[in-house]
Coordinates of C-alpha atoms in Angstrom, one line a residue:
M1 CA -19.7 3.3 -15.9
K2 CA -19.0 7.0 -16.4
K3 CA -20.1 7.9 -12.9
F4 CA -18.1 5.0 -11.5
G5 CA -15.0 6.3 -13.2
I6 CA -15.5 9.8 -11.8
I7 CA -16.1 8.4 -8.3
V8 CA -13.0 6.2 -8.4
A9 CA -10.9 9.1 -9.7
I10 CA -12.1 11.4 -6.9
L11 CA -11.4 8.7 -4.3
G12 CA -8.0 8.3 -5.7
I13 CA -7.2 12.0 -5.5
A14 CA -8.6 12.1 -1.9
L15 CA -6.5 9.1 -0.9
F16 CA -3.4 10.6 -2.6
I17 CA -3.7 13.9 -0.8
T18 CA -4.9 12.9 2.6
S19 CA -2.4 10.0 3.1
N20 CA 0.5 12.5 2.7
F21 CA -0.5 14.0 6.1
F22 CA 0.0 10.8 8.0
Y23 CA 3.6 10.1 6.8
K24 CA 6.7 12.0 7.7
K25 CA 10.3 11.9 6.6
T26 CA 13.1 11.8 9.1
S27 CA 16.7 12.7 8.1
N28 CA 19.1 10.1 9.3
A29 CA 22.8 10.8 8.8
V30 CA 23.9 7.5 10.5
D31 CA 21.8 5.3 8.2
S32 CA 24.0 2.3 7.2
S33 CA 22.0 1.6 4.0
G34 CA 23.0 4.8 2.4
S35 CA 19.6 6.5 2.2
K36 CA 19.2 10.0 3.7
E37 CA 15.5 9.8 4.6
I38 CA 13.4 7.3 6.5
V39 CA 9.6 7.3 5.9
T40 CA 7.7 6.6 9.0
G41 CA 4.0 5.7 9.3
P42 CA 1.4 6.9 11.8
N43 CA 2.6 4.3 14.4
G44 CA 6.2 5.3 14.0
S45 CA 7.5 2.2 12.1
W46 CA 9.4 2.3 8.8
T47 CA 7.1 2.0 5.9
F48 CA 6.5 2.4 2.2
K49 CA 3.9 5.0 1.2
L50 CA 1.4 2.4 -0.1
P51 CA -1.8 4.6 0.3
V52 CA -0.1 7.3 -1.8
F53 CA 0.7 4.8 -4.5
A54 CA -2.8 3.3 -4.3
G55 CA -4.4 6.8 -4.6
G56 CA -2.4 7.4 -7.8
A57 CA -3.4 4.0 -9.2
L58 CA -7.1 4.6 -8.3
F59 CA -7.0 7.9 -10.1
V60 CA -5.5 6.4 -13.3
I61 CA -8.1 3.5 -13.1
G62 CA -10.9 6.1 -12.8
L63 CA -9.6 7.9 -15.8
I64 CA -9.5 4.7 -17.8
F65 CA -13.1 3.8 -16.8
F66 CA -14.2 7.3 -17.7
A67 CA -12.5 7.2 -21.1
A68 CA -13.9 3.7 -21.8
S69 CA -17.4 4.8 -21.0
R70 CA -17.6 7.2 -23.9
T71 CA -19.5 6.1 -27.0
D72 CA -17.7 5.8 -30.3
N73 CA -19.3 8.9 -31.8
Q74 CA -17.9 11.1 -29.0
H75 CA -14.3 10.1 -29.4
H76 CA -13.3 12.1 -32.4
D77 CA -16.0 14.7 -32.9
H78 CA -13.6 17.5 -32.3
L79 CA -11.3 16.2 -35.1
I80 CA -14.0 16.3 -37.8

């Protein structure tokens, strides 16, 4: 479980970092919806940065699995 948490966290960080290279923001002064930037995906269509969000979520899930895999005597040894 501990190794699984570490692997998931590393995959989350990798997905978070690498997916930022495939998206670009375009300034649009004539946008009628009021936003100043449009996010476009690799194929040029408007999109939401779902891989970036998924990478962050995987990182948090990996940290949760890593923390849950610790035994009870390891949790508060530094406090005693």
